[in-house]
mmCIF file with all atom_site columns, C-alpha atoms in Angstrom:
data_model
loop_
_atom_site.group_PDB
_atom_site.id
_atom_site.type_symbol
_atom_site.label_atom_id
_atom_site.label_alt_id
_atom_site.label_comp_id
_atom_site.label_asym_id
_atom_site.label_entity_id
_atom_site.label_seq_id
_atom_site.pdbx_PDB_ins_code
_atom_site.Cartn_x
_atom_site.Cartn_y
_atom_site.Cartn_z
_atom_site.occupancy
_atom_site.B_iso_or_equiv
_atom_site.pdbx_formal_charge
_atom_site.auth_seq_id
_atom_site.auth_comp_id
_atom_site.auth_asym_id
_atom_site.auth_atom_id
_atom_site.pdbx_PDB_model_num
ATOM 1   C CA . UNK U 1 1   ? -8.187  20.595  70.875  1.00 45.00 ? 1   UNK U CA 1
ATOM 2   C CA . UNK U 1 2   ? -7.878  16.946  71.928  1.00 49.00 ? 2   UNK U CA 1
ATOM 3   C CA . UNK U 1 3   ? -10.567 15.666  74.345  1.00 54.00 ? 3   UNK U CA 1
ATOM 4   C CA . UNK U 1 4   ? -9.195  12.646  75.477  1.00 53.00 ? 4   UNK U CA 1
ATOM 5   C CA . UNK U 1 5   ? -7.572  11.187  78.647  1.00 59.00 ? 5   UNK U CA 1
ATOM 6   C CA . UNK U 1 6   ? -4.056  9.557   78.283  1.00 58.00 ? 6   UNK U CA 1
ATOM 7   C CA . UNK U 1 7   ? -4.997  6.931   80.730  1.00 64.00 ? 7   UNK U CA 1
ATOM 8   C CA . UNK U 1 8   ? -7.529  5.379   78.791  1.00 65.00 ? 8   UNK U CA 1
ATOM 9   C CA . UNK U 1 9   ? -7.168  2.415   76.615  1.00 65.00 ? 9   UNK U CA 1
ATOM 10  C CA . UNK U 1 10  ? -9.395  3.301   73.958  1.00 63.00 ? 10  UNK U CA 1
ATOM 11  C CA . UNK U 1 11  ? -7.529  6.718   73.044  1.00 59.00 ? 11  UNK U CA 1
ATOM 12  C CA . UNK U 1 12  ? -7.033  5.174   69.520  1.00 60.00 ? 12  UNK U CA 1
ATOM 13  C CA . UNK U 1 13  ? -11.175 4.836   68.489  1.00 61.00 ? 13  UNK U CA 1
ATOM 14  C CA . UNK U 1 14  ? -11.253 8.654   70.165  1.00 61.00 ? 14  UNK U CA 1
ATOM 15  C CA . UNK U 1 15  ? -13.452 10.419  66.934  1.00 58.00 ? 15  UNK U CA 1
ATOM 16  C CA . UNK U 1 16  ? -11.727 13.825  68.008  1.00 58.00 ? 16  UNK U CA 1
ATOM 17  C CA . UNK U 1 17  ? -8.426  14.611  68.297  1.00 56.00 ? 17  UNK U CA 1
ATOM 18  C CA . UNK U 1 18  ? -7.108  11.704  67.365  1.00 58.00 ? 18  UNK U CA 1
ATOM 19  C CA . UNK U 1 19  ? -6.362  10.009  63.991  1.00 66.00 ? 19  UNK U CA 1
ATOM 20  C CA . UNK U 1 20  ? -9.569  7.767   62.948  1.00 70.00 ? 20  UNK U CA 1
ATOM 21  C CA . UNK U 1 21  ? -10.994 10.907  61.448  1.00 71.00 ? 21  UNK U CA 1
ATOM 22  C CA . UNK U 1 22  ? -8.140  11.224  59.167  1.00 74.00 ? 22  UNK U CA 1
ATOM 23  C CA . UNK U 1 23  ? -8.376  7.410   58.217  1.00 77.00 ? 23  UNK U CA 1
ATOM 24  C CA . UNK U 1 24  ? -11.510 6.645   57.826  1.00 80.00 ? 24  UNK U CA 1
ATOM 25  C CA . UNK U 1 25  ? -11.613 7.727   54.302  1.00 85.00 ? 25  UNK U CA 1
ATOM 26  C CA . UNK U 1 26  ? -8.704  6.587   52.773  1.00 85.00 ? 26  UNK U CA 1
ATOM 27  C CA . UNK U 1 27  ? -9.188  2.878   54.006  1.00 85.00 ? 27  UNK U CA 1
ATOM 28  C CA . UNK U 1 28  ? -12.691 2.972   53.552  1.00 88.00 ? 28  UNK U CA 1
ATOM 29  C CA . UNK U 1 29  ? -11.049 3.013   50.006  1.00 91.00 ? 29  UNK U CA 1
ATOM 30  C CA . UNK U 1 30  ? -8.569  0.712   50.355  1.00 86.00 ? 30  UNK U CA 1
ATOM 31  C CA . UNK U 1 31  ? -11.173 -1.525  51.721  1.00 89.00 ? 31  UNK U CA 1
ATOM 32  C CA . UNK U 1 32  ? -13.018 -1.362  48.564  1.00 93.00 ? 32  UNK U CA 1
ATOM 33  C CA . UNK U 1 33  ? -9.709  -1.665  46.080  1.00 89.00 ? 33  UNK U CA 1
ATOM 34  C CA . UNK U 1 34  ? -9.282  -5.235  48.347  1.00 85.00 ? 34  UNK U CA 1
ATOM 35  C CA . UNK U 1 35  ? -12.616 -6.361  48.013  1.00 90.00 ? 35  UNK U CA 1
ATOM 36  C CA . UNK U 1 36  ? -12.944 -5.657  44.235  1.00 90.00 ? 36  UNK U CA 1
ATOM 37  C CA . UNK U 1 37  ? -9.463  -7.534  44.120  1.00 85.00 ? 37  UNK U CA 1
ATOM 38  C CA . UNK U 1 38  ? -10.541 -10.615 45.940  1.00 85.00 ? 38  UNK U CA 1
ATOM 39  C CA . UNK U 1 39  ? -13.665 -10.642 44.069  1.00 87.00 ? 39  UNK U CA 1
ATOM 40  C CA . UNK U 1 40  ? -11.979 -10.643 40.393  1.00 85.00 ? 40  UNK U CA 1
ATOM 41  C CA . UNK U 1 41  ? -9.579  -13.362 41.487  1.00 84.00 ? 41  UNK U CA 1
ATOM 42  C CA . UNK U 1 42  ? -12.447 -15.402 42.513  1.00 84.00 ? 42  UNK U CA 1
ATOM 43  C CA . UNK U 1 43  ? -14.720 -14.653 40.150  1.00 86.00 ? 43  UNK U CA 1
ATOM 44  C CA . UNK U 1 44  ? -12.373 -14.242 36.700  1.00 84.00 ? 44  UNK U CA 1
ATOM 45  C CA . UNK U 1 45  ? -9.692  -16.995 38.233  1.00 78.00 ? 45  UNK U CA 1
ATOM 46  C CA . UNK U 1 46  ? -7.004  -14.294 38.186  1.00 78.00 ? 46  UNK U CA 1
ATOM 47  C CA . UNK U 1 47  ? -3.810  -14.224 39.885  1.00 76.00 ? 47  UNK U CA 1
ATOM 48  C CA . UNK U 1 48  ? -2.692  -10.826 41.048  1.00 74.00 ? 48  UNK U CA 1
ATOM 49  C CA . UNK U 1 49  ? 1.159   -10.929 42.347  1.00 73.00 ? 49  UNK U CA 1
ATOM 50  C CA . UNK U 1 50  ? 0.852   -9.167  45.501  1.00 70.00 ? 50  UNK U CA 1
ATOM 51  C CA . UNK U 1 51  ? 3.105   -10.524 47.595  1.00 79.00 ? 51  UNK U CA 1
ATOM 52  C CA . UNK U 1 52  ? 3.107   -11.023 51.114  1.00 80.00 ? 52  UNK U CA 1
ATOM 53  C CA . UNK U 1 53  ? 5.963   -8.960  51.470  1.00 85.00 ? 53  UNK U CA 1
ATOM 54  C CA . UNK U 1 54  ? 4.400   -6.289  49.819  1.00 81.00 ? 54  UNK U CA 1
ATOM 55  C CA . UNK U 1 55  ? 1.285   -6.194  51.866  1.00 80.00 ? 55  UNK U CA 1
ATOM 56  C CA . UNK U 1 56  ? 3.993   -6.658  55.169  1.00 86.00 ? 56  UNK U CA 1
ATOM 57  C CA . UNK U 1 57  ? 5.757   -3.006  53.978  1.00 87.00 ? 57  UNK U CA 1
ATOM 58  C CA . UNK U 1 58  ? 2.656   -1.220  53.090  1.00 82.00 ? 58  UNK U CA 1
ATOM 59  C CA . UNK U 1 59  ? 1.163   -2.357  56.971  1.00 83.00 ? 59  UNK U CA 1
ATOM 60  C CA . UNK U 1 60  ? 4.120   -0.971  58.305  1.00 86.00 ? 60  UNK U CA 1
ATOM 61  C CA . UNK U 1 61  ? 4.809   2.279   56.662  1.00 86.00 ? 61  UNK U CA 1
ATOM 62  C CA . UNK U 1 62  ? 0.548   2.952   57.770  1.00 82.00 ? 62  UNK U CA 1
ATOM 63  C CA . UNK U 1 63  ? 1.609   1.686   61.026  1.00 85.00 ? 63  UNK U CA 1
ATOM 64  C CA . UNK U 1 64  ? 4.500   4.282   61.256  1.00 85.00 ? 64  UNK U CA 1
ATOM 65  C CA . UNK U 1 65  ? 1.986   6.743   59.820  1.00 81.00 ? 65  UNK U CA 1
ATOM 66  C CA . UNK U 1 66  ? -0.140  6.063   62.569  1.00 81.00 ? 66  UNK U CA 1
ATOM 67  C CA . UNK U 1 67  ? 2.637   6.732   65.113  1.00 83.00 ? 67  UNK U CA 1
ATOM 68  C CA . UNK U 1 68  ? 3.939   9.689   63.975  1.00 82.00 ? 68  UNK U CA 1
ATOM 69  C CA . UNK U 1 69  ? 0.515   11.287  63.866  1.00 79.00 ? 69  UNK U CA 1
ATOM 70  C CA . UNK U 1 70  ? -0.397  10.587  67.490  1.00 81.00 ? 70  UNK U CA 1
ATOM 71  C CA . UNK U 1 71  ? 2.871   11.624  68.327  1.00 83.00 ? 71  UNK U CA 1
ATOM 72  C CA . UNK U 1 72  ? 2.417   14.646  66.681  1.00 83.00 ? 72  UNK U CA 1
ATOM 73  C CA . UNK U 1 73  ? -1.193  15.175  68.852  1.00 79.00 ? 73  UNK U CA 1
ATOM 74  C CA . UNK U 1 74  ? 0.364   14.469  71.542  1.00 84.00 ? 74  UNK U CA 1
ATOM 75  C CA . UNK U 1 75  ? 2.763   16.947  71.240  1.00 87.00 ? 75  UNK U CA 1
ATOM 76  C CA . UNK U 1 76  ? 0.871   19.426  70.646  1.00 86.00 ? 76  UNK U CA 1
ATOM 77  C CA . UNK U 1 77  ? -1.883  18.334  73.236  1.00 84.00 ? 77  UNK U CA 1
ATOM 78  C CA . UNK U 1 78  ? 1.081   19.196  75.548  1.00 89.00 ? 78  UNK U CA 1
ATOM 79  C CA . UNK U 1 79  ? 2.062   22.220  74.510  1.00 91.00 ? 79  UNK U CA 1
ATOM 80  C CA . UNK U 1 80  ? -1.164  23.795  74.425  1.00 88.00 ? 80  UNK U CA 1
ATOM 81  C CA . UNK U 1 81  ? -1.475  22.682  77.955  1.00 90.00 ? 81  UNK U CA 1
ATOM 82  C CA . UNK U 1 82  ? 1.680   23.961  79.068  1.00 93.00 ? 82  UNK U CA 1
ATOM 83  C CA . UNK U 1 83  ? 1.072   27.368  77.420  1.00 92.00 ? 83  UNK U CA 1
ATOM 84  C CA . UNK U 1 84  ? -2.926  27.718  79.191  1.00 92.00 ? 84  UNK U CA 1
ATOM 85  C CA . UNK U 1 85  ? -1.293  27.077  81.988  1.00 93.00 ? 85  UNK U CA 1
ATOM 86  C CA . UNK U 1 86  ? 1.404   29.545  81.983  1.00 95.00 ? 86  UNK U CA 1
ATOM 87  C CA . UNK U 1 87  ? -1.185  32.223  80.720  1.00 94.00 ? 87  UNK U CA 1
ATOM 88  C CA . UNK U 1 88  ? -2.831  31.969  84.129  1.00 94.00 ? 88  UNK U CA 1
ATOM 89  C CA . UNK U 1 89  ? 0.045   31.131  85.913  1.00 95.00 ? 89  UNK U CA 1
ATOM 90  C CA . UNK U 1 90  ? 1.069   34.866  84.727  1.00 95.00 ? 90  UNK U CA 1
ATOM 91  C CA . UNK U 1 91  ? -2.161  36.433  84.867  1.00 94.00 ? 91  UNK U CA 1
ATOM 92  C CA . UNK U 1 92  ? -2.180  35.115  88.768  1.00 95.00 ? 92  UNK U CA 1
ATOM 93  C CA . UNK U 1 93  ? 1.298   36.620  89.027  1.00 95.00 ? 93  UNK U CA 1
ATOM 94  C CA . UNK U 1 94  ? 0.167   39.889  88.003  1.00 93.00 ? 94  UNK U CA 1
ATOM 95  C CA . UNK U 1 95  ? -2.644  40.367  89.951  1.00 94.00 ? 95  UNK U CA 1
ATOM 96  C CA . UNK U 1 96  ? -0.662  39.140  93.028  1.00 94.00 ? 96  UNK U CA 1
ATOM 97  C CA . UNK U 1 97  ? 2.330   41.673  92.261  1.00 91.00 ? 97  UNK U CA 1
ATOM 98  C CA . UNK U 1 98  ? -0.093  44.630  91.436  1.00 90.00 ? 98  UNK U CA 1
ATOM 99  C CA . UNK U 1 99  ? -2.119  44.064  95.331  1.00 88.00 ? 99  UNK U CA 1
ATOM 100 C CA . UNK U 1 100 ? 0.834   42.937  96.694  1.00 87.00 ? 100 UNK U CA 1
ATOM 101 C CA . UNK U 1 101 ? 2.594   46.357  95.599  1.00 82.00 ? 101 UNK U CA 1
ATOM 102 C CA . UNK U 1 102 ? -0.404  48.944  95.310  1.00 82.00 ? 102 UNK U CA 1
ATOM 103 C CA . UNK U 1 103 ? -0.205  50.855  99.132  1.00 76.00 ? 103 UNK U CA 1
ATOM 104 C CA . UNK U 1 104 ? -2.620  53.410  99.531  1.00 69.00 ? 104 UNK U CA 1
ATOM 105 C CA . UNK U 1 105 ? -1.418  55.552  102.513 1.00 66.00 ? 105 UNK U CA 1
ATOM 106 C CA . UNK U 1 106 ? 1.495   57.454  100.807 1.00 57.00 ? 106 UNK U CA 1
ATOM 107 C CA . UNK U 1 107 ? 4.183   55.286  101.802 1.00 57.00 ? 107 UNK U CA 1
ATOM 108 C CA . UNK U 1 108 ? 6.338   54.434  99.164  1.00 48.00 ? 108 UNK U CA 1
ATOM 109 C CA . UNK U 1 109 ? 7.522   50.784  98.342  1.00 43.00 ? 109 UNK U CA 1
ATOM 110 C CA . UNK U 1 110 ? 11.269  51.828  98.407  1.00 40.00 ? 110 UNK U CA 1
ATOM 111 C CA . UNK U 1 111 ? 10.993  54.556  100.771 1.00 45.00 ? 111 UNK U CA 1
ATOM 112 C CA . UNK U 1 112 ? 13.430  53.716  103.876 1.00 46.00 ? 112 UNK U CA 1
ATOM 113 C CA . UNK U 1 113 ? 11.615  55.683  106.506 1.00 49.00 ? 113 UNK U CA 1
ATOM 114 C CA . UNK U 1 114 ? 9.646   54.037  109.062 1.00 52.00 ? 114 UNK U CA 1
ATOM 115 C CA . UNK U 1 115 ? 6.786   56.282  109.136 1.00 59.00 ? 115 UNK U CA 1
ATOM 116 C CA . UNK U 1 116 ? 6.410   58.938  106.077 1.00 56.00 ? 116 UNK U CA 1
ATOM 117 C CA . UNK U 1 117 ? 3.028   59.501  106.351 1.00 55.00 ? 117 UNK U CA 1
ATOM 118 C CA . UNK U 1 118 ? 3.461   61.595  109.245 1.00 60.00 ? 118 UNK U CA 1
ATOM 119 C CA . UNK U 1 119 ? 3.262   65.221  107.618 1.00 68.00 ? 119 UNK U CA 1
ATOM 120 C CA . UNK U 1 120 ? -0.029  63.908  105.425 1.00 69.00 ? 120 UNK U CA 1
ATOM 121 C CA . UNK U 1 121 ? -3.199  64.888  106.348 1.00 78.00 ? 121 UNK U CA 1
ATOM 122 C CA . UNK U 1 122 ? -5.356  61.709  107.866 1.00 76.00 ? 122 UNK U CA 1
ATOM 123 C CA . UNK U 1 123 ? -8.423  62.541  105.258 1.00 83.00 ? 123 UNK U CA 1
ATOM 124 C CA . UNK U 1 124 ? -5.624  62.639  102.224 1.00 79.00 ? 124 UNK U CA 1
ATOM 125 C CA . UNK U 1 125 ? -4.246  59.432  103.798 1.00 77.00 ? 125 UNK U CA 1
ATOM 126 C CA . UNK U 1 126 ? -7.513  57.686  103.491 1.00 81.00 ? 126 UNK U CA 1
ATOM 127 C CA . UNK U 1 127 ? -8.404  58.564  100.239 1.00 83.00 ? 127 UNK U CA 1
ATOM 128 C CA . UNK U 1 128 ? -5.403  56.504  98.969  1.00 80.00 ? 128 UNK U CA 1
ATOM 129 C CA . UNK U 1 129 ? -6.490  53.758  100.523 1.00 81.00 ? 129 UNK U CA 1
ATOM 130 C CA . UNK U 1 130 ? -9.469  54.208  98.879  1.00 86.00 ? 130 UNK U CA 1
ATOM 131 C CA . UNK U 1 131 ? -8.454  54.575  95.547  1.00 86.00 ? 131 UNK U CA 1
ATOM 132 C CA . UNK U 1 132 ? -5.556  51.892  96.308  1.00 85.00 ? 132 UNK U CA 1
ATOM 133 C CA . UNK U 1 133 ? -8.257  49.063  97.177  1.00 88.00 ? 133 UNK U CA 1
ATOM 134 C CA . UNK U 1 134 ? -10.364 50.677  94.430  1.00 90.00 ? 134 UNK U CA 1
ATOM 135 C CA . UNK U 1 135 ? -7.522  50.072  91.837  1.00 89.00 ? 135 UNK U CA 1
ATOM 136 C CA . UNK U 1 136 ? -6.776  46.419  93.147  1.00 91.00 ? 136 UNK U CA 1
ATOM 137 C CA . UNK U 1 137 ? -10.526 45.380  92.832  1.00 94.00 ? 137 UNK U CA 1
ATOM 138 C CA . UNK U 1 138 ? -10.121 46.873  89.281  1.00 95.00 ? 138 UNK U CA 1
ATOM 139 C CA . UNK U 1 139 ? -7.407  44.728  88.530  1.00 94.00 ? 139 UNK U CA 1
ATOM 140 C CA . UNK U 1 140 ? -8.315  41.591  89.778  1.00 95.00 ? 140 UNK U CA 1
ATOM 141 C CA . UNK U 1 141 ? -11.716 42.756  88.132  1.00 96.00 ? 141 UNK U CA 1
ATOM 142 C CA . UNK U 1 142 ? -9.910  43.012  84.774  1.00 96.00 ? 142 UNK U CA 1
ATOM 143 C CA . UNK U 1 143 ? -8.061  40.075  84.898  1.00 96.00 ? 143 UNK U CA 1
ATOM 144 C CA . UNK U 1 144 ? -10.524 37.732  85.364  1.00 96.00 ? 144 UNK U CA 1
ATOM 145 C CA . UNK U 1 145 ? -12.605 39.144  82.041  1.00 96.00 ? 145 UNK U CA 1
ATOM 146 C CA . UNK U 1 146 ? -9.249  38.793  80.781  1.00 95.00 ? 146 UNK U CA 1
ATOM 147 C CA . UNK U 1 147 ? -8.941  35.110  81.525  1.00 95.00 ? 147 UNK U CA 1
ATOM 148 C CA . UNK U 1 148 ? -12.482 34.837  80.783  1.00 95.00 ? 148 UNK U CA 1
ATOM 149 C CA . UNK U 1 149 ? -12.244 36.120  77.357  1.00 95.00 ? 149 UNK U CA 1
ATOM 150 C CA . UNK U 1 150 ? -9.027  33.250  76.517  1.00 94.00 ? 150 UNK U CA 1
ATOM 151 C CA . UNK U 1 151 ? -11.312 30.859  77.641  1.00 93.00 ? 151 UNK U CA 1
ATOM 152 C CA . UNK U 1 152 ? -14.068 31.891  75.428  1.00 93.00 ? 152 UNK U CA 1
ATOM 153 C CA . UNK U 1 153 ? -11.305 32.348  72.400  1.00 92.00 ? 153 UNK U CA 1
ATOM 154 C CA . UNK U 1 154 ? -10.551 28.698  72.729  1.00 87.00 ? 154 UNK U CA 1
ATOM 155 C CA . UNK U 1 155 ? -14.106 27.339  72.754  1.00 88.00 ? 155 UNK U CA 1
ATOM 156 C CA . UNK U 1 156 ? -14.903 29.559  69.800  1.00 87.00 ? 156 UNK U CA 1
ATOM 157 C CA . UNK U 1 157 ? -11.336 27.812  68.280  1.00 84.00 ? 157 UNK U CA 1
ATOM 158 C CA . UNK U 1 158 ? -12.450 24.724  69.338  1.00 80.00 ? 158 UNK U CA 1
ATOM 159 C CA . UNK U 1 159 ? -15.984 24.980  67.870  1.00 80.00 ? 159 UNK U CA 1
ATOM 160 C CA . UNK U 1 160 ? -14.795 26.110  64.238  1.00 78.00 ? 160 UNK U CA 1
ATOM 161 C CA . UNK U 1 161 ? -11.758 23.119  64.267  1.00 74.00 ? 161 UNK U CA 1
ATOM 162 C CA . UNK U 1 162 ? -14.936 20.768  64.908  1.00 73.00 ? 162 UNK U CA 1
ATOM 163 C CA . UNK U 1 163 ? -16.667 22.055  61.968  1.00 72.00 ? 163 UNK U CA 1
ATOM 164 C CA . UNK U 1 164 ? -13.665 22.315  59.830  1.00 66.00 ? 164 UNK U CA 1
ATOM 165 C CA . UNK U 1 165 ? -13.906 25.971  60.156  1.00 57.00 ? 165 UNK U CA 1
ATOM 166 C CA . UNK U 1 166 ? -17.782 26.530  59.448  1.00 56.00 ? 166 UNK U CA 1
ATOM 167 C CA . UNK U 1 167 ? -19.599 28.434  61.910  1.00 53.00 ? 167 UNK U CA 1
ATOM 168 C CA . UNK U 1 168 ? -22.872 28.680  61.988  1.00 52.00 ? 168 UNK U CA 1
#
């Protein structure tokens, strides 16, 4: 997951989730190739032709490297966002249709008369209630561990993309 805000100026030194992790490395390398360059044309009087046009293309096919990579995070930054929050935007939907729905005295959701719990027995009449609050506690119940547990799924994801996939 990326941990960074998009406000902040300093999004491009961000260690995870963004890019530096990815480039350290390779121009690390290409730090040493220059410096081994410049020192053999100092030292040994050598002329390498690099160009200035050649350094000019290489800076910006890295800096359209760089680009497309944080758009790419980005993207997906925003996607995972927009899917988490659906997920509980559902899970809330459920739950809300399920109490919203769930009636306990007998009466039936498209059942056009006024008052059909009029031949049941007042003791049968309750215990529907009962068992109808009983079975909306158990579903809000459930969906919470069920949010809990996708929260808990992503951390664990989120802990083994850290350590490149290496749990402990």
């Amino acid at each position: 997951m990326i941990r960074y805000s998009r406000n902040s100026a300093w999004v491009i030194f961000y260690w995870w989730g963004g890019i530096v992790r990815s480039l350290v490395r390779p121009s690390g390398v290409y730090l040493v190739y220059l410096i081994a360059c410049y020192y053999m044309e100092s030292r040994f009087d050598l002329v390498l032709g690099v160009e200035r046009s050649s350094i000019n293309t290489l800076g910006g096919f890295v800096m359209f490297l760089l680009v497309f990579r944080m758009n790419q995070c980005m993207l997906r930054h925003v996607h995972g966002n927009s899917l988490s929050a659906s997920v509980f935007s559902d899970l809330e939907f459920m739950v809300q249709a399920f109490c919203t729905h769930m009636k306990g005295d007998g009466q039936l959701m498209l059942d056009f008369d006024s008052e059909p719990h009029r031949s049941m027995d007042p003791k049968q009449l309750r215990r529907y209630a009962e068992l109808a609050i009983v079975a909306k506690i158990h579903c809000v119940r459930l969906t919470i561990c069920l949010a809990l547990a996708f929260v808990a799924h992503c951390w664990l994801l989120d802990a083994a993309a850290a350590s490149h996939g290496e749990m402990e």
